[in-house]
Structures are given as structure tokens and as C-alpha cells.
XYZ file of C-alpha atoms in Angstrom:
664
model
C 0.000 0.000 0.000
C 1.321 3.442 -0.896
C 1.895 5.813 1.975
C -0.621 8.669 2.182
C 0.766 11.996 1.047
C 0.866 14.845 3.600
C -1.719 16.906 1.715
C -4.248 14.050 1.828
C -3.781 13.683 5.584
C -4.028 17.444 6.059
C -7.213 17.656 4.011
C -8.745 14.879 6.045
C -7.871 16.473 9.358
C -9.159 19.877 8.264
C -12.498 18.368 7.337
C -12.711 16.297 10.485
C -11.874 19.152 12.819
C -13.700 22.058 11.226
C -16.809 20.073 10.193
C -17.979 22.686 7.766
C -19.278 22.485 4.254
C -16.000 22.974 2.466
C -16.156 19.166 2.319
C -19.722 19.086 1.033
C -19.977 16.669 -1.892
C -19.817 18.341 -5.294
C -22.835 16.371 -6.458
C -24.923 17.253 -3.379
C -28.507 18.272 -4.059
C -31.035 19.878 -1.759
C -33.941 17.562 -2.553
C -34.742 14.091 -3.783
C -36.383 13.566 -7.115
C -38.342 11.116 -9.217
C -40.460 8.513 -7.462
C -38.678 8.827 -4.095
C -41.767 9.918 -2.186
C -43.827 6.937 -3.323
C -41.033 4.496 -2.374
C -40.930 5.775 1.202
C -44.688 6.268 1.581
C -46.615 3.904 3.853
C -50.367 4.690 3.621
C -52.433 5.214 6.766
C -53.387 1.878 8.281
C -50.583 -0.003 6.516
C -47.502 -1.423 8.207
C -43.826 -0.879 7.513
C -41.745 -3.688 6.018
C -38.913 -3.467 8.550
C -38.118 -2.605 12.115
C -34.998 -0.451 12.412
C -33.225 -0.579 15.795
C -31.059 2.505 16.164
C -28.608 3.278 18.948
C -29.353 6.485 20.833
C -25.729 7.405 21.558
C -25.520 9.848 24.420
C -29.237 9.389 25.229
C -28.508 5.905 26.557
C -31.639 4.662 24.807
C -32.519 2.565 21.795
C -35.043 3.878 19.285
C -37.218 1.821 16.961
C -38.303 3.134 13.552
C -40.442 1.670 10.826
C -38.969 1.411 7.351
C -39.488 2.728 4.767
C -41.668 5.359 6.467
C -39.077 6.524 9.008
C -41.844 6.686 11.631
C -40.676 6.541 15.244
C -42.446 3.569 16.853
C -40.847 3.333 20.292
C -37.993 4.554 22.455
C -36.658 1.733 24.649
C -34.852 2.817 27.833
C -31.768 0.670 28.301
C -29.018 2.417 30.254
C -30.822 5.662 31.081
C -33.679 6.414 33.459
C -36.933 7.178 31.671
C -39.594 9.187 33.557
C -42.153 8.448 30.837
C -42.153 4.727 31.544
C -40.815 4.849 35.104
C -37.758 2.811 34.037
C -35.078 3.260 36.670
C -37.623 4.952 38.964
C -40.009 2.128 39.806
C -38.860 -0.192 42.556
C -39.007 -3.107 40.133
C -36.695 -1.557 37.521
C -34.159 0.238 39.719
C -31.962 -2.892 39.903
C -31.555 -2.815 36.092
C -29.251 0.191 36.456
C -27.202 -1.204 39.311
C -23.444 -1.596 38.855
C -20.447 -2.429 41.024
C -20.277 1.341 41.567
C -23.897 1.575 42.651
C -26.876 2.979 40.766
C -25.721 4.497 37.444
C -28.636 6.225 35.649
C -26.978 6.977 32.309
C -24.745 5.499 29.678
C -23.687 6.001 26.079
C -25.337 3.408 23.792
C -23.389 3.230 20.526
C -24.192 -0.070 18.853
C -27.043 -2.515 18.411
C -26.851 -6.128 17.289
C -29.696 -8.522 16.451
C -29.506 -12.155 17.510
C -28.834 -14.725 14.803
C -29.463 -18.404 14.154
C -27.261 -20.119 11.556
C -25.916 -16.712 10.635
C -29.354 -15.257 9.874
C -31.191 -12.660 11.971
C -33.965 -14.352 13.947
C -35.821 -11.438 15.585
C -35.536 -12.760 19.160
C -33.304 -10.235 20.888
C -31.335 -7.113 20.180
C -28.214 -6.295 22.180
C -26.881 -2.859 23.080
C -23.632 -1.597 24.596
C -23.027 0.779 27.470
C -19.893 2.628 26.444
C -19.146 4.675 29.564
C -19.685 2.346 32.525
C -19.001 -0.836 30.570
C -22.183 -2.874 30.215
C -24.029 -5.026 27.677
C -27.820 -5.221 27.567
C -30.221 -7.709 26.020
C -33.604 -6.376 24.862
C -36.444 -8.880 24.490
C -38.259 -8.309 21.196
C -41.479 -9.942 22.372
C -41.926 -7.087 24.871
C -39.538 -4.439 23.478
C -38.078 -4.131 26.970
C -34.617 -4.388 28.453
C -34.478 -7.894 29.908
C -30.892 -8.114 31.135
C -27.797 -5.974 31.763
C -24.347 -7.318 32.573
C -21.408 -5.166 33.640
C -17.942 -5.834 32.203
C -14.942 -5.908 34.543
C -11.393 -5.081 33.396
C -12.878 -2.768 30.787
C -13.175 0.931 30.093
C -15.099 2.404 27.199
C -17.084 -0.589 25.975
C -17.194 0.661 22.377
C -16.181 -2.471 20.495
C -19.458 -4.111 21.417
C -21.940 -5.891 21.309
C -21.097 -8.105 18.354
C -22.241 -11.715 18.094
C -21.211 -15.084 16.737
C -23.359 -16.605 14.027
C -25.505 -18.677 16.400
C -25.459 -16.079 19.183
C -23.256 -18.372 21.246
C -21.453 -15.256 22.411
C -21.866 -11.538 22.578
C -18.345 -10.137 22.294
C -17.119 -6.846 23.751
C -13.698 -5.206 23.454
C -12.471 -2.343 25.586
C -11.960 1.042 23.958
C -9.636 2.419 26.640
C -6.960 0.055 27.846
C -6.485 0.409 31.605
C -4.776 -1.536 34.404
C -6.711 -4.727 35.254
C -9.229 -4.533 38.080
C -7.314 -6.931 40.332
C -4.100 -4.859 40.475
C -3.275 -1.472 41.922
C -4.481 1.011 39.321
C -2.806 3.957 41.052
C 0.035 4.144 38.538
C 1.438 7.026 36.467
C -0.585 7.565 33.308
C 2.614 7.614 31.256
C 3.347 4.050 32.380
C 0.754 2.940 29.803
C 3.085 0.510 28.021
C 4.028 -1.216 31.248
C 0.709 -1.332 33.116
C -2.274 -0.958 30.760
C -4.054 -3.925 29.167
C -6.918 -4.370 26.720
C -9.592 -6.950 27.510
C -12.086 -8.727 25.271
C -15.121 -10.269 26.975
C -16.927 -13.309 25.602
C -20.455 -13.299 27.041
C -22.343 -16.568 26.636
C -26.047 -16.464 25.722
C -28.447 -19.269 26.630
C -30.113 -20.517 23.446
C -33.573 -20.693 25.025
C -33.804 -17.989 27.677
C -31.160 -15.618 26.359
C -29.588 -15.341 29.809
C -26.071 -13.962 29.642
C -22.899 -14.734 31.589
C -19.239 -13.822 31.128
C -17.755 -17.101 29.894
C -14.179 -15.813 29.696
C -12.052 -12.769 28.955
C -8.915 -12.420 26.823
C -6.119 -10.267 28.198
C -4.613 -8.500 25.195
C -2.015 -5.791 24.546
C -2.847 -2.265 25.661
C -4.427 -0.882 22.493
C -7.786 0.714 21.688
C -10.261 -1.775 20.266
C -12.822 -0.355 17.868
C -15.448 -2.149 15.790
C -15.535 -5.886 15.321
C -17.482 -8.631 13.596
C -17.574 -12.397 13.833
C -16.599 -14.726 11.086
C -19.356 -16.669 9.402
C -19.576 -19.716 7.170
C -15.989 -20.789 6.510
C -14.643 -18.276 9.068
C -17.065 -19.251 11.834
C -14.998 -19.678 14.990
C -13.060 -16.461 14.410
C -13.639 -12.866 15.429
C -12.068 -9.763 13.886
C -11.386 -6.483 15.686
C -10.069 -3.204 14.364
C -7.627 -1.671 16.823
C -5.767 1.601 16.886
C -3.149 3.327 19.026
C -0.585 0.617 18.419
C 1.815 3.384 19.479
C 0.351 2.981 22.990
C 0.118 6.730 23.415
C -1.571 8.213 26.462
C -1.892 11.868 25.494
C -2.930 13.864 22.414
C -3.891 10.730 20.534
C -4.937 12.658 17.417
C -1.197 13.078 16.805
C 0.542 10.464 18.898
C -1.712 7.566 17.894
C -1.189 8.280 14.194
C 2.581 8.025 14.043
C 2.808 4.599 12.457
C 1.766 3.904 8.908
C -0.384 0.988 10.004
C -2.421 -0.251 12.936
C -4.043 -3.685 13.038
C -7.004 -5.928 12.507
C -6.784 -8.497 15.293
C -8.037 -11.972 14.362
C -9.215 -14.030 17.337
C -9.650 -17.802 17.178
C -12.397 -18.147 19.795
C -12.788 -21.878 19.155
C -9.132 -22.278 20.164
C -9.795 -20.132 23.232
C -12.611 -22.532 24.182
C -10.164 -25.456 23.908
C -7.732 -23.758 26.265
C -10.591 -23.022 28.623
C -11.580 -26.708 28.732
C -7.935 -27.647 29.254
C -7.804 -25.505 32.372
C -5.562 -22.784 30.968
C -7.837 -20.023 32.195
C -7.026 -18.172 35.402
C -9.724 -17.297 37.923
C -9.282 -13.595 38.642
C -11.066 -11.466 41.257
C -13.442 -9.040 39.558
C -16.498 -7.205 40.841
C -19.398 -6.701 38.434
C -23.188 -6.551 38.429
C -25.575 -8.879 36.616
C -29.144 -7.578 36.396
C -32.119 -9.621 35.171
C -35.769 -8.645 34.716
C -38.403 -11.346 35.310
C -41.627 -11.083 33.283
C -43.515 -13.240 35.817
C -42.656 -11.297 38.960
C -42.368 -8.051 36.960
C -39.308 -7.387 39.062
C -35.588 -7.040 38.375
C -32.886 -8.515 40.554
C -29.239 -7.502 40.725
C -26.406 -9.838 41.686
C -22.812 -8.746 42.313
C -20.369 -11.326 40.979
C -16.766 -11.534 42.139
C -14.754 -13.620 39.692
C -13.997 -13.961 36.004
C -11.883 -16.421 33.971
C -9.037 -14.862 31.966
C -6.886 -16.257 29.148
C -3.625 -14.390 28.468
C -3.106 -14.242 24.689
C 0.574 -13.429 25.190
C 1.055 -16.836 26.777
C -1.275 -18.695 24.385
C 0.052 -17.486 21.058
C -2.321 -19.315 18.696
C -5.453 -17.482 19.870
C -4.703 -14.066 18.345
C -2.991 -12.772 15.211
C -2.433 -9.218 14.022
C -3.050 -8.163 10.419
C -1.600 -4.758 9.463
C -4.258 -2.262 8.390
C -4.119 1.438 7.388
C -3.743 3.496 10.555
C -6.634 4.533 12.789
C -9.109 1.911 11.497
C -12.738 2.100 12.571
C -14.833 -0.482 10.768
C -14.033 -4.172 10.557
C -16.648 -6.043 8.564
C -17.070 -9.590 7.260
C -18.964 -10.331 4.036
C -21.865 -12.844 3.918
C -19.611 -15.684 2.716
C -17.149 -15.232 5.562
C -14.210 -15.076 3.151
C -13.604 -11.337 2.997
C -12.704 -9.075 5.920
C -12.941 -5.359 5.180
C -10.821 -2.914 7.164
C -10.975 0.857 7.035
C -8.331 3.364 8.038
C -10.152 6.614 8.814
C -7.495 8.709 7.076
C -6.840 6.292 4.223
C -7.710 6.846 0.583
C -8.315 3.156 -0.120
C -10.129 0.166 1.414
C -8.125 -2.999 2.169
C -9.938 -6.321 1.821
C -8.375 -9.336 3.505
C -8.898 -12.998 2.628
C -9.704 -15.532 5.323
C -8.227 -18.354 3.209
C -4.989 -16.422 2.682
C -4.846 -15.590 6.374
C -5.153 -19.284 7.223
C -2.372 -20.189 4.792
C -0.139 -17.466 6.226
C -0.711 -18.780 9.762
C 0.051 -22.358 8.697
C 3.232 -21.212 6.930
C 4.169 -18.894 9.830
C 4.383 -16.109 7.289
C 4.839 -13.492 9.988
C 6.493 -10.131 10.210
C 7.602 -10.412 13.824
C 5.334 -9.922 16.831
C 3.400 -7.124 18.452
C 3.578 -7.433 22.219
C 3.772 -11.197 21.947
C 1.156 -11.605 19.188
C 2.288 -12.812 15.718
C 1.910 -10.202 12.967
C 0.832 -11.667 9.624
C 2.468 -9.995 6.647
C 0.129 -7.475 5.045
C 0.520 -8.880 1.524
C 0.067 -12.440 2.754
C -3.441 -11.750 4.115
C -4.511 -9.141 1.559
C -7.069 -10.042 -1.098
C -6.871 -6.596 -2.670
C -7.496 -2.877 -2.272
C -10.401 -0.729 -3.443
C -8.586 2.185 -5.040
C -9.684 5.823 -4.640
C -13.130 5.081 -3.203
C -13.365 8.319 -1.203
C -11.898 9.879 1.920
C -12.467 8.770 5.491
C -13.849 5.207 5.156
C -15.653 4.056 8.284
C -18.119 1.191 8.031
C -19.132 -1.368 5.416
C -22.391 -3.280 4.955
C -23.301 -5.872 2.325
C -26.249 -6.709 0.089
C -27.332 -10.105 -1.233
C -25.728 -9.587 -4.648
C -22.030 -9.553 -3.808
C -21.778 -5.806 -3.294
C -20.447 -3.757 -0.405
C -21.403 -0.257 0.734
C -18.897 1.875 2.647
C -19.528 5.158 4.450
C -17.044 8.009 4.040
C -17.124 10.538 6.849
C -14.880 13.186 5.309
C -16.295 13.184 1.788
C -19.876 12.672 3.106
C -20.903 9.854 0.812
C -21.777 6.193 0.510
C -19.805 4.197 -2.042
C -21.005 0.934 -3.574
C -18.348 -1.502 -4.757
C -18.104 -5.116 -5.866
C -16.458 -7.504 -3.418
C -14.890 -9.795 -6.020
C -13.356 -7.296 -8.473
C -13.065 -4.380 -5.983
C -14.472 -1.931 -8.523
C -16.460 1.131 -7.480
C -19.975 0.853 -8.924
C -21.797 3.900 -7.568
C -21.565 6.709 -5.054
C -24.257 8.792 -3.390
C -23.888 11.925 -1.230
C -25.082 11.996 2.372
C -26.136 15.048 4.390
C -23.678 15.233 6.173
C -20.648 13.524 7.789
C -21.995 9.994 7.678
C -20.947 7.470 10.315
C -22.452 4.009 10.296
C -24.608 2.301 7.694
C -27.308 -0.323 7.916
C -28.514 -2.763 5.294
C -31.231 -5.056 6.707
C -29.364 -8.277 7.490
C -26.212 -6.625 6.160
C -23.845 -8.237 8.668
C -25.430 -11.695 8.402
C -25.138 -14.605 5.975
C -28.432 -13.549 4.412
C -28.750 -9.808 3.753
C -32.236 -8.713 2.714
C -30.994 -5.767 0.677
C -33.536 -3.342 -0.816
C -32.703 -0.512 1.601
C -29.622 1.147 3.017
C -29.761 3.636 5.876
C -27.005 6.175 6.521
C -26.682 7.701 9.998
C -25.372 11.233 9.840
C -23.704 13.493 12.399
C -24.477 16.863 10.813
C -27.849 18.085 9.453
C -27.326 21.795 8.749
C -29.894 23.000 6.202
C -31.827 19.702 6.291
C -34.375 20.419 9.038
C -35.954 23.370 10.806
C -33.507 25.037 13.233
C -33.826 24.039 16.891
C -31.378 26.358 18.622
C -27.648 25.710 18.947
C -28.053 21.955 18.528
C -29.658 20.355 15.508
C -31.054 16.862 15.294
C -28.913 14.051 13.972
C -30.497 12.124 11.150
C -30.940 8.959 9.190
C -31.209 8.865 5.403
C -32.891 6.034 3.559
C -31.644 4.835 0.165
C -33.290 2.424 -2.235
C -30.559 -0.033 -3.326
C -32.769 -2.445 -5.258
C -31.374 -1.199 -8.569
C -27.906 -0.604 -9.926
C -27.849 2.946 -8.575
C -28.544 4.090 -5.020
C -31.469 6.480 -4.686
C -32.061 8.724 -1.674
C -35.781 8.479 -0.860
C -36.125 9.845 2.689
C -34.377 11.514 5.579
C -35.725 11.670 9.115
C -34.488 12.940 12.503
C -33.343 10.461 15.127
C -33.263 10.185 18.917
C -29.873 11.150 20.338
C -26.851 10.503 18.171
C -27.267 7.456 15.960
C -24.263 5.191 15.644
C -24.728 1.628 14.536
C -28.185 0.227 13.766
C -29.768 -2.988 12.552
C -32.964 -3.740 10.666
C -35.080 -6.867 10.380
C -38.254 -7.794 8.481
C -41.244 -6.885 10.612
C -42.744 -10.350 10.116
C -39.949 -11.957 12.154
C -40.873 -9.909 15.226
C -44.554 -9.011 14.996
C -45.689 -12.653 14.943
C -44.260 -13.142 18.453
C -45.137 -9.754 19.907
C -46.656 -9.929 23.404
C -50.025 -8.192 23.632
C -50.496 -8.241 27.410
C -49.192 -10.015 30.509
C -51.394 -12.860 31.711
C -52.461 -11.740 35.165
C -52.864 -15.369 36.247
C -49.111 -15.805 35.717
C -48.226 -12.651 37.669
C -46.210 -13.662 40.748
C -45.266 -10.207 41.999
C -45.396 -10.359 45.832
C -47.521 -7.201 45.913
C -50.043 -8.361 43.321
C -53.717 -7.493 43.852
C -55.492 -9.720 41.342
C -58.841 -7.973 41.836
C -60.334 -4.999 43.641
C -61.298 -7.200 46.605
C -57.589 -7.819 47.158
C -56.710 -4.130 47.237
C -55.598 -2.910 50.657
C -53.276 -0.623 52.596
C -50.889 -2.140 55.146
C -48.623 -0.403 57.653
C -45.264 -1.992 58.534
C -43.648 0.459 60.926
C -43.058 3.636 58.948
C -43.579 1.808 55.646
C -47.017 1.925 54.020
C -47.780 -0.651 51.328
C -50.698 0.214 49.058
C -51.939 -2.814 47.122
C -53.753 -0.897 44.378
C -55.579 -1.925 41.232
C -56.298 0.055 38.089
C -58.998 -0.596 35.526
C -61.004 1.620 33.211
C -61.691 4.076 34.822
C -60.736 4.081 38.505
C -58.161 3.060 41.077
C -58.927 0.882 44.092
C -58.494 2.241 46.657
C -58.961 5.841 45.533
C -59.192 7.416 49.027
C -56.418 6.800 51.569
C -56.065 8.485 54.971
C -53.780 8.001 57.968
C -50.442 8.401 56.217
C -48.096 10.512 58.342
C -44.993 12.602 57.762
C -41.975 10.344 58.025
C -43.764 7.463 56.325
C -42.434 5.814 53.182
C -45.337 4.973 50.906
C -45.113 2.214 48.313
C -47.846 2.266 45.681
C -47.965 -1.267 44.218
C -50.248 -0.801 41.214
C -51.627 -3.785 39.296
C -53.232 -3.141 35.921
C -56.230 -5.512 35.816
C -56.818 -5.040 32.072
C -56.393 -8.092 29.845
C -56.586 -6.293 26.537
C -53.937 -5.146 24.077
C -52.649 -1.587 24.353
C -54.522 -0.562 27.503
C -51.775 0.596 29.860
C -52.571 2.761 32.872
C -50.387 5.450 34.350
C -50.031 6.417 37.984
C -48.754 9.662 39.482
C -48.986 11.384 42.845
C -48.468 15.099 43.477
C -45.025 15.959 44.804
C -43.320 12.702 43.793
C -39.637 13.436 43.308
C -38.915 10.514 41.011
C -41.386 9.813 38.177
C -44.694 8.250 37.239
C -45.501 4.637 36.567
C -46.681 3.235 33.255
C -48.226 -0.164 33.963
C -48.945 -2.611 31.155
C -52.052 -4.876 31.194
C -51.548 -7.649 33.743
C -48.436 -6.054 35.228
C -47.609 -4.861 38.754
C -45.314 -1.885 39.259
C -44.237 0.040 42.354
C -43.640 3.736 43.008
C -41.954 4.827 46.222
C -43.230 8.151 47.586
C -42.067 10.080 50.653
C -44.405 13.030 51.342
C -42.631 16.155 52.604
C -45.611 18.054 54.034
C -49.108 17.501 55.334
C -52.177 17.954 53.165
C -54.248 16.360 50.449
C -52.419 14.804 47.499
C -54.223 13.933 44.258
C -53.386 10.713 42.423
C -54.377 10.142 38.819
C -53.887 8.078 35.664
C -51.365 9.626 33.292
C -52.042 7.475 30.223
C -55.300 8.030 28.312
C -57.315 4.852 28.768
C -61.011 5.578 28.111
C -63.636 8.286 27.677
C -63.606 8.701 31.466
C -59.819 8.806 31.744
C -60.025 12.296 33.235
C -62.164 10.889 36.067
C -59.583 8.250 36.933
C -58.253 9.953 40.036
C -58.255 9.874 43.822
C -56.876 11.471 46.987
C -54.288 10.664 49.624
C -54.333 12.471 52.988
C -51.062 13.085 54.850
C -51.208 14.036 58.536
C -48.500 15.200 60.962
C -46.156 12.676 62.526
C -47.624 11.368 65.763
C -51.215 12.202 64.840
C -54.002 9.784 65.723
C -55.656 9.708 62.275
C -56.350 5.998 61.646
C -55.098 4.300 58.481
C -58.142 3.831 56.245
C -58.737 3.149 52.585
C -61.834 2.917 50.426
C -63.302 2.938 46.953
C -66.750 4.438 46.404
C -67.825 4.440 50.080
C -66.230 7.584 51.464
C -69.202 9.770 50.451
C -69.078 13.580 50.756
C -70.066 15.176 54.061
C -73.153 17.427 54.121
C -72.593 21.059 53.138
C -73.275 22.148 56.725
C -70.180 20.395 57.971
C -67.314 22.705 58.867
C -64.057 22.281 57.077
C -61.319 21.540 59.575
């Protein structure tokens, strides 16, 4: 590969740092044309073809859009509290945000990954990563709820995550920031990076039936920054490929000091070999503190367990687990085509795209065709693993997706475009501008053995002049392209929640057929369940008041409560008695300092409330449920501490006093 000339590097850095429209594509247009509107139009009452699961970036949430309409269908709270749904506020969901550091109400969700069976998306679960406080979440696509969150020890900046093997045996997560391991003294000079910092890759097992996750093992690797990764498939099943940068092991001003070398690496990991070493007892049990949080759809309650140990394999000692393949410096994407033969790397400042061959890599390993080692890991010669290079595709390649016809699509951040090229002959076939500074791409099924094609979605960082102004910050966006023909056609752009990074899409039919319509109340095992109004009650346990409450169109039971005193902690355990689709009830009480509840049919959810003054507090339903929704309300009386007001509760019997009665 020819070395990049200084002016190319300078041009790239100017565009990256200034982010203005001097880098706007020459062929950029302000509007779509032709039949674009009809291709993206979904008539009223009709359904979209695909679900699109989009990371929310700094929002810590996952958003769900319909394609091709671009309609926002749902925002799923994952790593961030959500006052709309009570996620992270209700007593049942608080444990979902527990970590070894305590309750952490926010994280940075960068990537989503759909579960697969035999290398094909199956619509069961979607996984998301917590980048800041390293975590991986599993979202159940029957309920569109976060079902499980597991924290990752020995990690910092869980960016290279959550990528899966072709049968979802593992969710794999690499650390972005190498740091000292958790079980050693981390109070070391920052500039001792090369001596003390390590990079860890976590292999999280996934139960085939329940989806339950566990950290099966971790690989201790050299102290580099791991970026995106993808599993092998087909012939390369059993391998995983990671882009990694900062092979210089710099610890300051990385924009300069981590770009000194001409090349960084794609790290190839033989996870089948790692499993063999694990069975042979080569793993070391290492102290590590991390949280594992699971939500139970029967009890409607989450539990959090702190675990204290993890098994680690040292790749420096076990040299046939990992191999380094040189790649243009500062790579971001690392993508594997549907056949599993071709591995696409992308140096963010490169002016070409290298494509590596799995077969050639295997031959090079067998022949020990190495160019020395990097921190104990064999380095395969660049030419020995290289299939070929896509020449002059654009500037700033980031991420590649694939269609079902042997074509690849690569995003170019600096030149703000998507480029279509053929995998076999490496020829550029088409290019389309994006608006602007595109990051990740999504082709439905585009990282599986069976891409569905038809659409490509580009997720953009900049939207100046695309939408109405909204103050200093503008919305990020997604742009939808029709790729069913030889040429890409932009047919829609739509704003997104938070900052979109990676996203995945799946045919709606794979998910909608299994969608849960309501929770069977007869299977509800929440300890505070009130299965009918006759079971509603209020119980005092010291200074704790437990309200076993029911909700049904259009009243609460009880709806009058007296005898609560200052200093009491009140727990409203609300059971939604409805057994009908899309009839949730909300619950709110005046002065609550946390949030509301949103209770699905057949579900029980709990709001903790500590009143701070005496008086009458209204309660009401926050989610429109019927023509008499406005009447779905009640009152709670709070008296001074030490008062002799008895604890009473009622529904429909506490009739008004006569007008002659004095108000006291």
C-alpha cells in the first residue's frame, strides 16, 4: 500500500476538525427527485416492512423506527432512566441500572446487534452496549423491553461491542480504553501505559432458550484501543475480527501520537481455540467485581447480583489465539462479508479500502508467514493476508455493509458519501452523497449470511440545512436509500433520537408474529399483586405503608387513603387488571420526586413516595385509557407525625359530608 501523502492527511484532518461544508460533496442536491416519495410512503393503516433498531448514543436509549416510512415507533430505555415509563424509577426496575459502583442512571449506547441463528437474523433479541460504565444489555423483542444488563470488569469504554457469533453463542465486547486490570493497583502514572495498561475482550455466553447472559471468559490482550468488530461466518465461523488503533500505545494527544505509524491492526481471534484452552484448564480465575441484572416477566421485578470472579486467558502466553493483520492506521470499521471469506478494514485517514482474505490468512498462519510480533502476538504480513485494495473510493472510510448480490457499501465521513463496490473485483460501482458527515450504515441483514438488501440507511452526524432550526443543537439524522437497482437512490431523511451510531434492521414479520399483547395476570407472581379490587388494601409496617392498588377503566382501588403521616415511606404497588392489548394505565402522585408509573395490562409496578408536608395529594392516571380517563383519580391524605388519624382506605364508600359540615 502506498503511503498517504501529507496533503491528503491534512485535508482529512481539516475536514474532520472544522466540520464545515467545504467538504460538502460536489454532487450534493437539496432535494430528492423522481419517485422517491412513493417508495418511502406507507399509507395510513398499513404497516412498515422493517423494524430499524437505532442506537441512541448519548441518550442511553434505543429507538425503533419503521422502514421505509421513518416513523418513530418506540424509544426503549436501556441504560438511562426514563420518567415516561418509570424505568429506573419504579422499585421493580431500579436494579436494572445497578453496577459495582452503585446505581448508574446513564450510559452512552453506541451499537445494536440482532440475535442470529445459523448466521441469519432471527428477531428474538437485540443487544446494546453501554460505552461509559461498561455494560451489555439484552432487549427482548417480544416485549420491546430491556431484559438483562451485565457489567464488564477489566474494561473501560465498551465501544467495540456488542457483536455476536453466528448462532449467538457469544456476545463479544472489546475495551476502547486500555487500563490496568481490576485486580491490580491502578494507582500508577498515566505515562506508564506501556508497562501497566491492558486491553480486555469479553466473551459473554447467551443461553439458546432464555437468552440469559454470563461472562464465559475474557482475553487479556495488549494495551491498544479496540474499535469495531465482527464475527466470522460460514468458513470463518470460529473467528472474530477487531479493528484496533493506538498501536503506538500513546496516552496523550492521541490525534497526533496515535497516528505516528503507517499501520495499525485488525486483530483476528480464534475463539474456538480459546474454548479449547478453557476446557484444558488454561484459564485463570481472577477477582473481579461486576453486576448482573435480570428482569423477570412473571414477577415483573428485576434482581441484581454482584459477581466476584472472572476467567481470563492471556493471549501473550497462548500465542495461537490471536494474530495481528496490518491495516491502514486509525481503522474504525471491521466487517465480514456474507460468505465469511472477505474481511474489510478501514483506516479513517486512508484513501483506499483494504480487503483481507480468510483463506490467505489461514495459509499465512500455517506457513508462519509473519512479520515479527506485536507485544507477543504474531503479525501476519500485510501482503500475505490481503485479497486486494479498493482504489480511490473516497476519503475517510468508516463502516461497510453488504447486500445479497455480492456488493459492499462503505460510508465516508470526510467526503460525506456512501460508495457501492463489488467484493470480487473491488471496482467502485456507484456513489451517493449523504447530508452530512456519515458514520455508520445499515442494510437489513447486512452483517449476516443472508442480507435482505432493498434498503440502506445512513446515519449522519451533521444536518445543517436539512431540518428546521432548533437552537444551537440540531437533530442528527438517518437517510434512507433504495438499493434495489444498480444505482442508489435517496428516498427519505428523518431525525433520530440522540446521536445514531450503529443500527440494525429486520423484516417486521420476524418480530410481529411473536409480539406480546399483554401479561397474563394469572401468571403474575409479583409479591404485591392485587389480582382484583377485593384484594386491594393498605398495610402499615412500621413507617412503611404498602398500598396494594388496582387500576382498571376508569378508577383506582383504593382511591381514598387516609392516615399516612410525615416520616412514612409509601409504596404504591399498582396492578393493571386489564387483559386487553394496548390498555396501559399510568399512575402519578403530586409531589413525587422521582417519576410516574406506566403499567402494562396484567403487570404490577411500584412507586416509592415520601411526602414532605401535610395535606391532600391527588393521584391520577397519566395514560389516556377511556372516555372517562379524566375521572380516573383519587386522593391521599397526609397528617403530621404522631397524629391519631387511623389508616383507612376505600373505593366508592367515602361519600361527601353534608354542606353544613365545617371544614377543619
